[in-house]
Short mmCIF file of C-alpha atoms in Angstrom, two decimals:
data_model
loop_
_atom_site.label_atom_id
_atom_site.label_comp_id
_atom_site.label_asym_id
_atom_site.label_seq_id
_atom_site.Cartn_x
_atom_site.Cartn_y
_atom_site.Cartn_z
CA MET A 1 15.08 -5.86 -18.27
CA THR A 2 16.47 -3.26 -15.93
CA THR A 3 14.59 -1.39 -13.29
CA ALA A 4 15.37 1.96 -11.76
CA ALA A 5 14.07 3.68 -8.69
CA ILE A 6 11.28 6.11 -9.45
CA LYS A 7 12.30 9.66 -8.65
CA LEU A 8 9.57 12.15 -7.99
CA PRO A 9 9.95 15.59 -9.51
CA ALA A 10 11.12 18.09 -6.92
CA ALA A 11 7.75 19.84 -6.85
CA ALA A 12 5.90 16.59 -6.12
CA GLY A 13 8.00 15.94 -3.03
CA GLN A 14 7.68 19.47 -1.68
CA VAL A 15 4.93 19.16 0.85
CA PRO A 16 5.22 21.75 3.59
CA ASP A 17 6.69 20.37 6.79
CA GLY A 18 3.91 19.88 9.28
CA ALA A 19 1.16 19.80 6.65
CA LEU A 20 0.13 16.34 7.88
CA ASP A 21 0.96 16.72 11.58
CA GLY A 22 -1.33 14.62 13.73
CA ARG A 23 -2.64 12.67 10.75
CA THR A 24 -2.40 8.93 10.17
CA ILE A 25 -2.06 7.75 6.59
CA LEU A 26 -2.37 4.10 5.56
CA ILE A 27 -0.04 3.32 2.66
CA VAL A 28 -1.20 0.13 0.93
CA GLY A 29 1.52 -1.36 -1.26
CA ALA A 30 4.16 0.51 0.71
CA SER A 31 6.95 -1.86 -0.34
CA GLY A 32 6.59 -0.92 -4.02
CA ALA A 33 8.11 2.09 -5.74
CA TYR A 34 5.03 4.31 -5.64
CA GLY A 35 4.06 3.31 -2.11
CA THR A 36 7.58 3.96 -0.86
CA ALA A 37 7.59 7.41 -2.46
CA PHE A 38 4.20 8.30 -0.98
CA ALA A 39 5.25 7.03 2.46
CA ARG A 40 8.39 9.19 2.43
CA VAL A 41 6.50 12.32 1.40
CA CYS A 42 3.71 11.78 3.94
CA ALA A 43 6.20 11.09 6.74
CA GLN A 44 8.24 14.17 5.81
CA ALA A 45 5.03 16.22 6.02
CA GLY A 46 4.49 14.98 9.59
CA ALA A 47 2.07 12.08 9.18
CA THR A 48 2.27 8.81 11.03
CA VAL A 49 2.44 6.32 8.17
CA VAL A 50 1.11 2.78 8.44
CA LEU A 51 3.08 0.69 5.97
CA ALA A 52 0.98 -2.18 4.61
CA GLY A 53 2.14 -4.74 2.10
CA ARG A 54 3.36 -8.28 1.59
CA ARG A 55 7.13 -7.84 1.21
CA VAL A 56 8.15 -7.65 4.85
CA PRO A 57 11.92 -7.05 4.35
CA ALA A 58 11.17 -4.04 2.11
CA LEU A 59 8.60 -2.73 4.61
CA GLU A 60 11.14 -3.08 7.43
CA ARG A 61 13.79 -1.15 5.47
CA LEU A 62 11.31 1.64 4.77
CA TYR A 63 10.18 1.65 8.41
CA ASP A 64 13.81 1.97 9.56
CA GLU A 65 14.45 4.80 7.10
CA ILE A 66 11.36 6.74 8.18
CA THR A 67 11.80 6.29 11.93
CA THR A 68 15.54 7.02 11.77
CA GLY A 69 14.58 10.33 10.20
CA GLY A 70 12.44 11.12 13.25
CA SER A 71 9.01 10.36 11.80
CA GLN A 72 6.43 7.91 13.13
CA ALA A 73 5.63 4.68 11.29
CA ALA A 74 4.00 1.31 11.89
CA LEU A 75 4.09 -1.97 9.96
CA TYR A 76 1.10 -4.04 8.92
CA PRO A 77 2.17 -7.02 6.78
CA ILE A 78 -0.71 -8.28 4.65
CA ASN A 79 -0.97 -10.33 1.47
CA LEU A 80 -3.77 -8.52 -0.32
CA GLU A 81 -4.22 -11.24 -2.94
CA GLY A 82 -5.08 -13.82 -0.32
CA ALA A 83 -6.84 -11.56 2.16
CA GLN A 84 -10.47 -12.20 2.96
CA PRO A 85 -13.12 -9.73 4.19
CA ASP A 86 -12.39 -10.65 7.82
CA ASP A 87 -8.73 -9.70 7.32
CA PHE A 88 -9.77 -6.18 6.30
CA ASP A 89 -12.15 -5.96 9.25
CA THR A 90 -9.21 -6.86 11.51
CA LEU A 91 -7.05 -4.22 9.82
CA GLY A 92 -9.75 -1.59 10.35
CA ALA A 93 -10.20 -2.56 14.00
CA THR A 94 -6.43 -2.45 14.56
CA LEU A 95 -6.14 1.00 12.97
CA LEU A 96 -9.02 2.24 15.10
CA GLN A 97 -7.55 0.82 18.31
CA GLU A 98 -3.95 1.89 17.69
CA PHE A 99 -4.44 5.24 15.94
CA GLY A 100 -8.08 6.22 16.40
CA GLY A 101 -8.62 5.46 12.71
CA VAL A 102 -6.93 6.89 9.64
CA ASP A 103 -7.13 10.27 7.95
CA GLY A 104 -6.21 9.01 4.51
CA ILE A 105 -5.45 5.93 2.44
CA VAL A 106 -2.96 5.72 -0.39
CA PHE A 107 -3.69 2.67 -2.52
CA ALA A 108 -0.40 2.03 -4.29
CA ALA A 109 -0.70 -1.74 -4.68
CA GLY A 110 -0.93 -2.97 -8.22
CA ARG A 111 -0.66 -5.94 -10.49
CA LEU A 112 -0.14 -5.92 -14.23
CA HIS A 113 1.79 -8.62 -16.02
CA GLY A 114 1.72 -7.07 -19.45
CA LEU A 115 -0.79 -6.60 -22.18
CA ALA A 116 -1.80 -9.60 -24.26
CA ALA A 117 -4.62 -10.82 -26.42
CA LEU A 118 -7.54 -12.24 -24.47
CA GLU A 119 -6.79 -15.83 -25.49
CA HIS A 120 -3.35 -15.52 -23.87
CA HIS A 121 -4.66 -14.50 -20.45
CA ASP A 122 -4.71 -17.11 -17.72
CA GLY A 123 -8.07 -17.18 -15.94
CA GLN A 124 -6.58 -17.38 -12.44
CA GLU A 125 -4.22 -14.50 -13.18
CA TRP A 126 -7.20 -12.45 -14.38
CA LEU A 127 -9.09 -13.15 -11.14
CA ARG A 128 -6.07 -12.25 -8.94
CA THR A 129 -5.56 -8.99 -10.83
CA TRP A 130 -9.19 -7.90 -10.56
CA HIS A 131 -9.38 -8.98 -6.91
CA LEU A 132 -6.46 -6.66 -6.14
CA HIS A 133 -7.75 -3.72 -8.19
CA LEU A 134 -11.49 -3.95 -7.50
CA ASN A 135 -12.27 -5.97 -4.38
CA VAL A 136 -9.36 -4.93 -2.17
CA PRO A 137 -10.01 -1.15 -2.32
CA PHE A 138 -13.70 -1.77 -1.51
CA LEU A 139 -12.82 -4.07 1.40
CA LEU A 140 -10.25 -1.58 2.71
CA LEU A 141 -12.78 1.23 2.78
CA ARG A 142 -15.45 -1.00 4.31
CA GLY A 143 -13.05 -2.29 7.00
#
């Protein structure tokens, strides 16, 4: 299987410069293809982007790219699959202390390991997937 970088259509990446000046946007899943694309567009539009995710080397590369381009960014490594409610409370408190809160959240984290008949699904995998897609967004908004 080969993978390719996702390229946004030109129109999707054309956000007016300054459209997000003074805004802070939390990008959850920033180390993935969609999260990276959203982070670039938001930073280009003037937002401070908080890059959250579990793959620290990928987050650091994105951080370097964004800040080298003159935009503001911050890193917040977090393993969403293992995170507990207190972890999201800490994230919320950190965002409030460091940035005065956030103006938007992009939830680009995802987990899908293919479609299969029900009898072929592992119970633990099912729980991890639904935790990420159902519980984590709720806990993020609550935090």
